[in-house]
JSON list of C-alpha atoms in Angstrom, two decimals:
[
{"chain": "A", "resi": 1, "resn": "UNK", "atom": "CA", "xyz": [117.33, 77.33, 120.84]},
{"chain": "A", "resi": 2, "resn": "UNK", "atom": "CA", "xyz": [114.79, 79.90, 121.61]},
{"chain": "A", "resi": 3, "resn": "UNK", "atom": "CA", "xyz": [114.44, 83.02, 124.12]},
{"chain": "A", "resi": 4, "resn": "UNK", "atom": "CA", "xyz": [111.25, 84.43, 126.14]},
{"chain": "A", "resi": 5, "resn": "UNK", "atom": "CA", "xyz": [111.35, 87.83, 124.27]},
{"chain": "A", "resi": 6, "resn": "UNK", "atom": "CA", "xyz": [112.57, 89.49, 121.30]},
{"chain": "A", "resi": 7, "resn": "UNK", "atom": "CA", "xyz": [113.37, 93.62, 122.27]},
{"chain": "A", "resi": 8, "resn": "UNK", "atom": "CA", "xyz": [112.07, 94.91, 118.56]},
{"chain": "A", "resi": 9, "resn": "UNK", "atom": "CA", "xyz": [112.63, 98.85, 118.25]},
{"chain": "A", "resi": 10, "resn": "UNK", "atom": "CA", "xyz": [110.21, 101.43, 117.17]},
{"chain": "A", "resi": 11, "resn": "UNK", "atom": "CA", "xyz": [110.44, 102.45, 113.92]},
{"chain": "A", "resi": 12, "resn": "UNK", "atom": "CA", "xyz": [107.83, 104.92, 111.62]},
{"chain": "A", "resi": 13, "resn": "UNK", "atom": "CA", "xyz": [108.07, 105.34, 107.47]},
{"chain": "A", "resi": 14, "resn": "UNK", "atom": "CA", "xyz": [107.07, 109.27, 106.69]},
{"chain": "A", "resi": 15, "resn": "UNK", "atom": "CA", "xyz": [106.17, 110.13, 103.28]},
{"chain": "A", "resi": 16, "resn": "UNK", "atom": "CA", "xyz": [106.47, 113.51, 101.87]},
{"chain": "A", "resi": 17, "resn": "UNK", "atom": "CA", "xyz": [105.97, 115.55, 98.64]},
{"chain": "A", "resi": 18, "resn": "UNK", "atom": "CA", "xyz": [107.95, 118.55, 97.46]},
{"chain": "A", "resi": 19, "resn": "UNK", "atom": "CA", "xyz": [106.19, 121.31, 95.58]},
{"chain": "A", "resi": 20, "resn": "UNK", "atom": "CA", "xyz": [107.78, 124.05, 93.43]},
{"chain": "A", "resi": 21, "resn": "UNK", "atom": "CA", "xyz": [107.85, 126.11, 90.37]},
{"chain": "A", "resi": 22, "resn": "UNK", "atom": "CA", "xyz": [108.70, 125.04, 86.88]},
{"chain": "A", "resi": 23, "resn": "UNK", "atom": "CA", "xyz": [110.58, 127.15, 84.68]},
{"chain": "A", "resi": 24, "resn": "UNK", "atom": "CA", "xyz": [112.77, 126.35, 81.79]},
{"chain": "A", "resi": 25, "resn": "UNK", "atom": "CA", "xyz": [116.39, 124.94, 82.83]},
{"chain": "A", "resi": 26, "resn": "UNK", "atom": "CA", "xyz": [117.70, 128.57, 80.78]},
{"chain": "A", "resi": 27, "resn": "UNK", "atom": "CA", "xyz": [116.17, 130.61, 83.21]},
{"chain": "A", "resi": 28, "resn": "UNK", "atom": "CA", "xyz": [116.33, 129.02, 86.83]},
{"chain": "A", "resi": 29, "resn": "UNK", "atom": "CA", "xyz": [115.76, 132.15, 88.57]},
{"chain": "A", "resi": 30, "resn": "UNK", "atom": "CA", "xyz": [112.31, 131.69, 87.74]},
{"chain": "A", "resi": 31, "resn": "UNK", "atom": "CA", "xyz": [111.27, 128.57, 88.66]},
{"chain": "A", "resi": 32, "resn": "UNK", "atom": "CA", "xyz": [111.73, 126.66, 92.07]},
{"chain": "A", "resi": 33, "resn": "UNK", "atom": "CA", "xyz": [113.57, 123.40, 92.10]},
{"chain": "A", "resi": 34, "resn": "UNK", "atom": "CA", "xyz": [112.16, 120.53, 93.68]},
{"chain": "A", "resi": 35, "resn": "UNK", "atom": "CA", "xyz": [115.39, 118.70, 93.34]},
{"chain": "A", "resi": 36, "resn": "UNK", "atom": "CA", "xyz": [117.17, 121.72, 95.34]},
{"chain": "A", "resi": 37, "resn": "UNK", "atom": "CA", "xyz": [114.96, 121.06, 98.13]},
{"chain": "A", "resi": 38, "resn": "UNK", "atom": "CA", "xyz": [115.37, 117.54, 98.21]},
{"chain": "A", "resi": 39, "resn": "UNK", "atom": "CA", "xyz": [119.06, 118.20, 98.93]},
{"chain": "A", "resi": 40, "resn": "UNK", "atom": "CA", "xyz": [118.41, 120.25, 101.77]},
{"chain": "A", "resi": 41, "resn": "UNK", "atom": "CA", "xyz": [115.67, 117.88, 103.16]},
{"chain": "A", "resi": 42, "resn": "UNK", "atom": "CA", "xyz": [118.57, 114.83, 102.84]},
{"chain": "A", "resi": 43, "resn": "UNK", "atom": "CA", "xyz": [120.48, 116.80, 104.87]},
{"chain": "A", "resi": 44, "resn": "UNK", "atom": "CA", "xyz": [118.06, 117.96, 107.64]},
{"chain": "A", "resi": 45, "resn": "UNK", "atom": "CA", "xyz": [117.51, 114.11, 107.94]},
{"chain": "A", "resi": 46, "resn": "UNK", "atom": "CA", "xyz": [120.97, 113.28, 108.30]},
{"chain": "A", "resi": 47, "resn": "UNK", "atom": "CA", "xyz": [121.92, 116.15, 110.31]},
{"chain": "A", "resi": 48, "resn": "UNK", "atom": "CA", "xyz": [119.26, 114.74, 112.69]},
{"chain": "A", "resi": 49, "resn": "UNK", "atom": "CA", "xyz": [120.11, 111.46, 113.04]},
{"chain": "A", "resi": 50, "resn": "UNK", "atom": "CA", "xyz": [123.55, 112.10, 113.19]},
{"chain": "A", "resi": 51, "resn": "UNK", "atom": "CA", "xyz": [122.73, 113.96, 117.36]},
{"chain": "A", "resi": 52, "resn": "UNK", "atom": "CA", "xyz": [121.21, 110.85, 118.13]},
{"chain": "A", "resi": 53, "resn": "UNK", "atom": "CA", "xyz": [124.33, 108.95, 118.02]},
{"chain": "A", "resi": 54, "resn": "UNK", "atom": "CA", "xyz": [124.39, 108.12, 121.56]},
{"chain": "A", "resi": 55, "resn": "UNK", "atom": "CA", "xyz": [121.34, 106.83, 121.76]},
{"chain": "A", "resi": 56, "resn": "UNK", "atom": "CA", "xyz": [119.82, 103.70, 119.56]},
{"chain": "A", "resi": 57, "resn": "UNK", "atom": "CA", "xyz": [117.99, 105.75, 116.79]},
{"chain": "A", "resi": 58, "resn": "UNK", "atom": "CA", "xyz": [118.55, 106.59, 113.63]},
{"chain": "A", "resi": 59, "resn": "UNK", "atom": "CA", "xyz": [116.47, 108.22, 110.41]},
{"chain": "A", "resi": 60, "resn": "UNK", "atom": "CA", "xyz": [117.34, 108.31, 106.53]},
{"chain": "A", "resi": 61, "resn": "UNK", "atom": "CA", "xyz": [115.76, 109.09, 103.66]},
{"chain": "A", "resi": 62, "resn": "UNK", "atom": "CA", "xyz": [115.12, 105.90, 101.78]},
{"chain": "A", "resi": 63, "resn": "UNK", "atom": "CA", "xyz": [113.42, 107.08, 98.39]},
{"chain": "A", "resi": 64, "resn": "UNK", "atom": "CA", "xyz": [113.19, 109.94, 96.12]},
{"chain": "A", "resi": 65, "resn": "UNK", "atom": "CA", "xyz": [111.47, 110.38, 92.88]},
{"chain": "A", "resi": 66, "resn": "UNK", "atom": "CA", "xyz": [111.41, 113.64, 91.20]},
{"chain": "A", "resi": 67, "resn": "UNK", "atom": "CA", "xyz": [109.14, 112.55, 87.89]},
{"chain": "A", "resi": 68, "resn": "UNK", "atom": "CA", "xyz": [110.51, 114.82, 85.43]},
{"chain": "A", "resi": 69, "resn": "UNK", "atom": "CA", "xyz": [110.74, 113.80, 81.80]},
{"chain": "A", "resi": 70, "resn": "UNK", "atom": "CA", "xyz": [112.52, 116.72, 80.27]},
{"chain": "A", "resi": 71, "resn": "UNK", "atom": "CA", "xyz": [116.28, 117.39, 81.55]},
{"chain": "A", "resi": 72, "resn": "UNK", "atom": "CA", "xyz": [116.02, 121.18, 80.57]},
{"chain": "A", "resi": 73, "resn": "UNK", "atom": "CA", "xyz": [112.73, 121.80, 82.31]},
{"chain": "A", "resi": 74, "resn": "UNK", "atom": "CA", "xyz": [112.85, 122.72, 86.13]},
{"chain": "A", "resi": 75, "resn": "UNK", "atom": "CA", "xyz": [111.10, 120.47, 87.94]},
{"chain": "A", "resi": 76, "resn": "UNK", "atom": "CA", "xyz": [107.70, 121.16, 90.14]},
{"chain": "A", "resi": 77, "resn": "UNK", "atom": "CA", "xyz": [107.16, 118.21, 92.10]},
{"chain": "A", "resi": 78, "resn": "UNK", "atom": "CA", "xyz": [109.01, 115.45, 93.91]},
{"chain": "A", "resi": 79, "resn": "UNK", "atom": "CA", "xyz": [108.11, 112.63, 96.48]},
{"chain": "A", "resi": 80, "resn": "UNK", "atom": "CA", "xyz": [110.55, 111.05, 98.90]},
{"chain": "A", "resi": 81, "resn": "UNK", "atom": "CA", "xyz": [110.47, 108.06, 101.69]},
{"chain": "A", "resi": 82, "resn": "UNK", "atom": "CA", "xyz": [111.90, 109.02, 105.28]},
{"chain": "A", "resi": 83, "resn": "UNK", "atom": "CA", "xyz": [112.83, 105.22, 107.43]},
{"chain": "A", "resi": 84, "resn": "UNK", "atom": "CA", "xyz": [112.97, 106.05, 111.28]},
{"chain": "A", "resi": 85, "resn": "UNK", "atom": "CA", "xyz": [113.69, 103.75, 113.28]},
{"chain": "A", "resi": 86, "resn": "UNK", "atom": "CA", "xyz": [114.30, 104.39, 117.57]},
{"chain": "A", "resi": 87, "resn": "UNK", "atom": "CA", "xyz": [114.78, 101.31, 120.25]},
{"chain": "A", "resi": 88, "resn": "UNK", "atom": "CA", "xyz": [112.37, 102.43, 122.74]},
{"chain": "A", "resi": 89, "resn": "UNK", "atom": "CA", "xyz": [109.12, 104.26, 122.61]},
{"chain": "A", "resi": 90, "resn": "UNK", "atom": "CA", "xyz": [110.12, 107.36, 124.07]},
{"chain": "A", "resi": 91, "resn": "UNK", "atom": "CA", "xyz": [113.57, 107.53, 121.71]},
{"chain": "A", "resi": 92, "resn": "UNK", "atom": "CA", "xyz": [111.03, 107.94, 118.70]},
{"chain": "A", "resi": 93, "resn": "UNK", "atom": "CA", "xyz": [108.48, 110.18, 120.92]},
{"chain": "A", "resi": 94, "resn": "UNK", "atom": "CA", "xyz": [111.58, 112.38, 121.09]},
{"chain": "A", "resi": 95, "resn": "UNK", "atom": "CA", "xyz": [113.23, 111.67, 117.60]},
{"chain": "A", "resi": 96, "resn": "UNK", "atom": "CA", "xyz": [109.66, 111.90, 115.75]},
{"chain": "A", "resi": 97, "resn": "UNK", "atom": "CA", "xyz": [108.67, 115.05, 116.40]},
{"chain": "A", "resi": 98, "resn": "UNK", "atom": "CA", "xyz": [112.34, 117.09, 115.89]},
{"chain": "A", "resi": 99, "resn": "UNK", "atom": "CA", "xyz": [112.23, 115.17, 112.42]},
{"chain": "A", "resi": 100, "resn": "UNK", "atom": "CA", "xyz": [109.26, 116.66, 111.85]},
{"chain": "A", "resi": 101, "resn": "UNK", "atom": "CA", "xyz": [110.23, 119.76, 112.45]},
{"chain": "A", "resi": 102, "resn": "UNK", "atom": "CA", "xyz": [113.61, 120.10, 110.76]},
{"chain": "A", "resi": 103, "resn": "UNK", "atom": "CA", "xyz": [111.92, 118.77, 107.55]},
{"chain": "A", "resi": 104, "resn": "UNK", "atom": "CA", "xyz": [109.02, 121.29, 107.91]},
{"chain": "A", "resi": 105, "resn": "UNK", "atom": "CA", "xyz": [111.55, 123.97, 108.36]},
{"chain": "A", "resi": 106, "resn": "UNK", "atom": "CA", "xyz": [113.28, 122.95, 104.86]},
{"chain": "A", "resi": 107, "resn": "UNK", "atom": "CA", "xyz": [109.75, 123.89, 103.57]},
{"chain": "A", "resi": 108, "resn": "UNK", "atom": "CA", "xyz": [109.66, 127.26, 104.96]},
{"chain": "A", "resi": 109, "resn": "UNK", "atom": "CA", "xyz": [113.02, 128.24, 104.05]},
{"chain": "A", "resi": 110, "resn": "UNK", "atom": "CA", "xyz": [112.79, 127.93, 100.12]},
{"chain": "A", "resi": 111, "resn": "UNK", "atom": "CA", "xyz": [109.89, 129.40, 97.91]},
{"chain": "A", "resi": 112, "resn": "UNK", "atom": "CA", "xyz": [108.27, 125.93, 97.57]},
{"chain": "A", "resi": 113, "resn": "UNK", "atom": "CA", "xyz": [106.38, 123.54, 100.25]},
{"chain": "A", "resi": 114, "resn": "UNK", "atom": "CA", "xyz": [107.15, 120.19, 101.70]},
{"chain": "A", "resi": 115, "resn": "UNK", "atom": "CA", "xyz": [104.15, 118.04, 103.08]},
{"chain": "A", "resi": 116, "resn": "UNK", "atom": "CA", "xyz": [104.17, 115.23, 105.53]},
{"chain": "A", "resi": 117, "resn": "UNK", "atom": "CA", "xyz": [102.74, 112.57, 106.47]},
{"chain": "A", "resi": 118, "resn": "UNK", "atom": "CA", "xyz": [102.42, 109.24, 108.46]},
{"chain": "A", "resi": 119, "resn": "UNK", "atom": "CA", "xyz": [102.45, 106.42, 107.05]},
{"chain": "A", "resi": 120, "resn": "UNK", "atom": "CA", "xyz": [103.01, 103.58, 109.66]},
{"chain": "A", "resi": 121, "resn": "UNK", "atom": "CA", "xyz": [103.97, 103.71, 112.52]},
{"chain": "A", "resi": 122, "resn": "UNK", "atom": "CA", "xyz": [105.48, 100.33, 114.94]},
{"chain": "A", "resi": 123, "resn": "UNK", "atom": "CA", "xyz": [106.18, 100.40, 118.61]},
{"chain": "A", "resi": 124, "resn": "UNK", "atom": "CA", "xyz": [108.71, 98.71, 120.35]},
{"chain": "A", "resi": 125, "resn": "UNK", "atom": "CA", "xyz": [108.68, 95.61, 122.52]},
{"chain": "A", "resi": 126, "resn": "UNK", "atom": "CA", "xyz": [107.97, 95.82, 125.99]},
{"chain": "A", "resi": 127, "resn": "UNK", "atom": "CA", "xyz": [108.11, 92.61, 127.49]},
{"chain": "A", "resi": 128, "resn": "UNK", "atom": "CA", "xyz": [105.87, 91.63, 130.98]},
{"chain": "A", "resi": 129, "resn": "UNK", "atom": "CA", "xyz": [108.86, 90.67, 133.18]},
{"chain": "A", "resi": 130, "resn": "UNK", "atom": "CA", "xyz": [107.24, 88.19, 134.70]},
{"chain": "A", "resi": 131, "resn": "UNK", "atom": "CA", "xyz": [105.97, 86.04, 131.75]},
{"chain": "A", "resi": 132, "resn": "UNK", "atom": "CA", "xyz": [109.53, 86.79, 130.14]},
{"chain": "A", "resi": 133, "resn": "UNK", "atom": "CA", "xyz": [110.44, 84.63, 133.02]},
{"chain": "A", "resi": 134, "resn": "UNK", "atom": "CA", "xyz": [108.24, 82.35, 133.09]},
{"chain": "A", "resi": 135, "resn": "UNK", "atom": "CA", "xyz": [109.22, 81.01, 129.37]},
{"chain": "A", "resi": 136, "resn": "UNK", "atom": "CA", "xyz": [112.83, 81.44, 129.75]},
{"chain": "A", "resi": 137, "resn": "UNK", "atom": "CA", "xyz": [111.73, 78.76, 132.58]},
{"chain": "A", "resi": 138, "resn": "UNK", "atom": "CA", "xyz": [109.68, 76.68, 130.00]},
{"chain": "A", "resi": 139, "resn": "UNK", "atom": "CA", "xyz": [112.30, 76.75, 127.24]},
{"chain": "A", "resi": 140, "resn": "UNK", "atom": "CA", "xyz": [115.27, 75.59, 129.63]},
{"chain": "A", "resi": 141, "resn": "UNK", "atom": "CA", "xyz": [112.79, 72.59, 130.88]},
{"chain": "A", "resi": 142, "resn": "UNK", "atom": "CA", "xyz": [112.28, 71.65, 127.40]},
{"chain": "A", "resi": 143, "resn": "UNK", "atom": "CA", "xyz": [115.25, 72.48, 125.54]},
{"chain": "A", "resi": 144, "resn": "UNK", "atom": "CA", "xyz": [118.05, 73.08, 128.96]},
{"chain": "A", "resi": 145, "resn": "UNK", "atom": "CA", "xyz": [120.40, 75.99, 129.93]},
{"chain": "A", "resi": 146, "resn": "UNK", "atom": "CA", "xyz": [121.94, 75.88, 126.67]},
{"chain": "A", "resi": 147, "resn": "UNK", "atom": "CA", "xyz": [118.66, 76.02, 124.34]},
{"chain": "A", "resi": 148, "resn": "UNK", "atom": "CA", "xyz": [117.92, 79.04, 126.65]},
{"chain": "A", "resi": 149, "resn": "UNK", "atom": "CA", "xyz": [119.72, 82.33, 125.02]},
{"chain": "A", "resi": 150, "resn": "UNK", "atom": "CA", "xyz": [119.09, 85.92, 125.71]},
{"chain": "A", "resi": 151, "resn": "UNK", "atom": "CA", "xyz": [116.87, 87.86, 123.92]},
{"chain": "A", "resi": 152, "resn": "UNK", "atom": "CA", "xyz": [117.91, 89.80, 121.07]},
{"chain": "A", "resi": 153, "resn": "UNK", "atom": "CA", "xyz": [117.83, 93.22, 120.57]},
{"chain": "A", "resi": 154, "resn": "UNK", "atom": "CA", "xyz": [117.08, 94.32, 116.98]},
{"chain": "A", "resi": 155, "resn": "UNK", "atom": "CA", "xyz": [116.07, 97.90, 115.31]},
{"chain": "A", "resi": 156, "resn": "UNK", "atom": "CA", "xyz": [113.43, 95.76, 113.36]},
{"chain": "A", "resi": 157, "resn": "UNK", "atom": "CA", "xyz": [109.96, 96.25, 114.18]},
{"chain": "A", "resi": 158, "resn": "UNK", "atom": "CA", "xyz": [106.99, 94.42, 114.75]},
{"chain": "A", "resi": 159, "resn": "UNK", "atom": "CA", "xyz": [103.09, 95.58, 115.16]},
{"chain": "A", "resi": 160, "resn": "UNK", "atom": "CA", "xyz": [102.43, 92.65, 117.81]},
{"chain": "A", "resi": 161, "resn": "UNK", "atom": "CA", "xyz": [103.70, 95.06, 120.23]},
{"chain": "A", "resi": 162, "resn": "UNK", "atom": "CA", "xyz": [100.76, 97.45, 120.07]},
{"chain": "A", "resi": 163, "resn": "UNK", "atom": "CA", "xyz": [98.77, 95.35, 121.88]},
{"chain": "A", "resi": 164, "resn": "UNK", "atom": "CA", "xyz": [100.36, 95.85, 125.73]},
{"chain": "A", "resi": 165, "resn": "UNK", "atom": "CA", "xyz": [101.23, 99.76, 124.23]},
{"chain": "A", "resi": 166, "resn": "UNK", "atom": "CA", "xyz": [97.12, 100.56, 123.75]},
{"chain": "A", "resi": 167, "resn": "UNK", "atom": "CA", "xyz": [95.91, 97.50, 126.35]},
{"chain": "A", "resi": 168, "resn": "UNK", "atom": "CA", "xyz": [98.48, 98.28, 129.26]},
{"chain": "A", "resi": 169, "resn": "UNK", "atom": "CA", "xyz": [96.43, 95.54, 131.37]},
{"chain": "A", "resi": 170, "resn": "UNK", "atom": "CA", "xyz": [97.62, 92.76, 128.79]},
{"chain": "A", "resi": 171, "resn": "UNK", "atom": "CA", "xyz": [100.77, 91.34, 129.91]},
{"chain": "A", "resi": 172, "resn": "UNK", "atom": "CA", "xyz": [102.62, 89.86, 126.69]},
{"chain": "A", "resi": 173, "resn": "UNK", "atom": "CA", "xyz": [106.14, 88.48, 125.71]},
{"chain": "A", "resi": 174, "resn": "UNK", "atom": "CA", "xyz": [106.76, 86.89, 122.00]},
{"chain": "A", "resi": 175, "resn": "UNK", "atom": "CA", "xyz": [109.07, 84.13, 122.22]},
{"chain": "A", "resi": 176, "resn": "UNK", "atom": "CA", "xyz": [112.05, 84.33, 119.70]},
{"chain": "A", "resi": 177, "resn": "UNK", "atom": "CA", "xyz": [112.56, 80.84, 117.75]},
{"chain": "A", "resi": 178, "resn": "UNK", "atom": "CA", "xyz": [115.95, 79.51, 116.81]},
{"chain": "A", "resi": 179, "resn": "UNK", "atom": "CA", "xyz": [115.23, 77.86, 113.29]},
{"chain": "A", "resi": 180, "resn": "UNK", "atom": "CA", "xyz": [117.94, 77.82, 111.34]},
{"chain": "A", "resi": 181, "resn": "UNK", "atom": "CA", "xyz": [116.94, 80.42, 108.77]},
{"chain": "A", "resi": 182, "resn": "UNK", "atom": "CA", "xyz": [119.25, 80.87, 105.78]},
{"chain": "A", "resi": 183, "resn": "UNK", "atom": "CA", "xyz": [120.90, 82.83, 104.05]},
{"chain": "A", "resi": 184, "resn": "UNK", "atom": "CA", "xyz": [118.51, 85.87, 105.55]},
{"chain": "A", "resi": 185, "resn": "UNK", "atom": "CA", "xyz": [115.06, 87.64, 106.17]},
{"chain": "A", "resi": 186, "resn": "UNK", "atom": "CA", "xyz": [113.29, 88.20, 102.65]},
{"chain": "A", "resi": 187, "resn": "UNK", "atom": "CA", "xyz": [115.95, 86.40, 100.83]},
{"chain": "A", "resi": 188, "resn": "UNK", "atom": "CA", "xyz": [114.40, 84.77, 97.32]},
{"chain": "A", "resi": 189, "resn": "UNK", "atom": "CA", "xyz": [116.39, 81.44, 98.58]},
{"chain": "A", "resi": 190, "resn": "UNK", "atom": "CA", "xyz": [115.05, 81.87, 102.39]},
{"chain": "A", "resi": 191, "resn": "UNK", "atom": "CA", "xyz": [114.82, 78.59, 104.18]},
{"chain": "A", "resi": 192, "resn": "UNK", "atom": "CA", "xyz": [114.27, 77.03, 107.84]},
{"chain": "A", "resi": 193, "resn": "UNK", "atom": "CA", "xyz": [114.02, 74.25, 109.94]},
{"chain": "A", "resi": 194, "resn": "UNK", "atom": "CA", "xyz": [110.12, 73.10, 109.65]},
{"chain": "A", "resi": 195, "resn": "UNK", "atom": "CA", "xyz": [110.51, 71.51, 112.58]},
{"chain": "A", "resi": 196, "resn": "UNK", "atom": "CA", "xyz": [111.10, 74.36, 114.89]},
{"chain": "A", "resi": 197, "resn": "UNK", "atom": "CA", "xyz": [107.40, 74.90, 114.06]},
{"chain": "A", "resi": 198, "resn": "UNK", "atom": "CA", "xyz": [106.79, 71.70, 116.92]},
{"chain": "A", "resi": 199, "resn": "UNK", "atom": "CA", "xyz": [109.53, 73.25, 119.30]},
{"chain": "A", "resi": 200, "resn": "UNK", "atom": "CA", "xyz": [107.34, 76.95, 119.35]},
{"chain": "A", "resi": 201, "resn": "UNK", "atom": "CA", "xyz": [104.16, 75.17, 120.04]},
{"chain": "A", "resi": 202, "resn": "UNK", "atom": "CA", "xyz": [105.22, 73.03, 122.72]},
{"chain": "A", "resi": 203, "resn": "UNK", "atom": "CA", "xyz": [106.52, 76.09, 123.66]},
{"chain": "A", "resi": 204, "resn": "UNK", "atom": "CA", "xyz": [103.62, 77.62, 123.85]},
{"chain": "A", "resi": 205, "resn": "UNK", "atom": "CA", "xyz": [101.38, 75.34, 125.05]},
{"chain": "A", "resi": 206, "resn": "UNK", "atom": "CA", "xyz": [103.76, 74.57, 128.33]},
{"chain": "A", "resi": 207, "resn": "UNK", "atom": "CA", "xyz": [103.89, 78.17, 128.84]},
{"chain": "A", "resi": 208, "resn": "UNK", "atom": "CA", "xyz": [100.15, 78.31, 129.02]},
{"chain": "A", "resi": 209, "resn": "UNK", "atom": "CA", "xyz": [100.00, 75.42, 131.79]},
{"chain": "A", "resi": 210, "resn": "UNK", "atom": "CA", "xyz": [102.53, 76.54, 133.81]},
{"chain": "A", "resi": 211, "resn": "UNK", "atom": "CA", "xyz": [100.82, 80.21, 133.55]},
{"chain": "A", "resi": 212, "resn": "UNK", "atom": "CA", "xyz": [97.19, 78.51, 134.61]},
{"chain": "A", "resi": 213, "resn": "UNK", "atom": "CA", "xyz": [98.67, 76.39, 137.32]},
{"chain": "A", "resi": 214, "resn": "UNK", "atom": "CA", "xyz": [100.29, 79.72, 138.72]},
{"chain": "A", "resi": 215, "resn": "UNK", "atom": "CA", "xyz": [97.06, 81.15, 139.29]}
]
């Protein structure tokens, strides 16, 4: 089976660092806790992902490392990993920037500072109609109306998709392959149907006839 598009999401990794005070753990008033931060910043995150529950988006803080060797010494200095992920362009234009924000404000609020930054960023999938129909055409001739399915929609993301985003002249599609794959993506014991390798290239090459004789 196969369809004429896959509809990947947006999605953007952030990574930030946390900068305080250290003081020893007897006398807290003097120092400024990283770690105290970091609690607030988890929150801001959540708090803003939670008032995007109606739409397709979501962000989460996905790693935190505070490198502190001494349990009785206030720590100075963290790092943490924010995953945002949004199933159209302008849902992370929107999301993105009122991240930003609430995170920045975390920053401003305590006696410390927390600094941002990007770093990647994927769009999501916008399919040329008409050459999503044209091999949705090609894959029923070759594989019928039931090899034919409809394309999936998936928060995962995919940098093939900056091409039409930056080159809006370039129509594109990227066909979605049924191959079998087991028991999932980035599994140690991943494994697939080699042969669906022939079915995507016939695939593509029909697609590219049909598209020349259109013309």
């Amino acid at each position: 089976m196969a369809s004429s598009a896959i509809y990947h999401g947006a999605c953007a990794i952030l990574e930030g660092e946390v900068f305080g005070r250290q003081a020893h753990a007897a006398r807290p008033a003097d120092g400024v806790n990283v770690v105290d931060i970091l609690a607030d910043v988890v929150h801001a995150v959540r708090d803003i992902s939670a008032s995007y529950s109606s739409i397709p988006a979501s962000c989460k803080v996905t790693k935190l490392h505070v490198p502190n060797e001494s349990s009785n010494i206030i720590p100075d200095y963290a790092s943490f990993s924010i995953d945002l992920r949004a199933q159209t362009n302008q849902a992370m234009d929107a999301l993105l920037p009122e991240l930003l924000s609430a995170v920045q404000s975390v920053g401003r609020a305590s006696d410390g500072s927390v600094e941002l930054r990007m770093k990647n960023r994927m769009a999501a999938a916008r399919p040329d109609p008409y050459l999503e129909a044209l091999v949705g055409d090609v894959i029923a001739e070759l594989l019928g109306d039931d090899g034919r399915v409809q394309p999936p929609v998936t928060p995962g993301g995919e940098d093939f998709h900056f091409y039409p985003l930056h080159k809006p002249e370039l129509r594109a599609t990227m066909i979605g392959l049924g191959c079998g794959l087991l028991p999932g993506l980035h599994h140690p014991q991943m494994r697939f149907d080699l042969d669906a390798l022939e079915i995507g290239a016939t695939i593509l090459a029909l697609s590219v006839v049909r598209l020349n004789s259109a013309k």
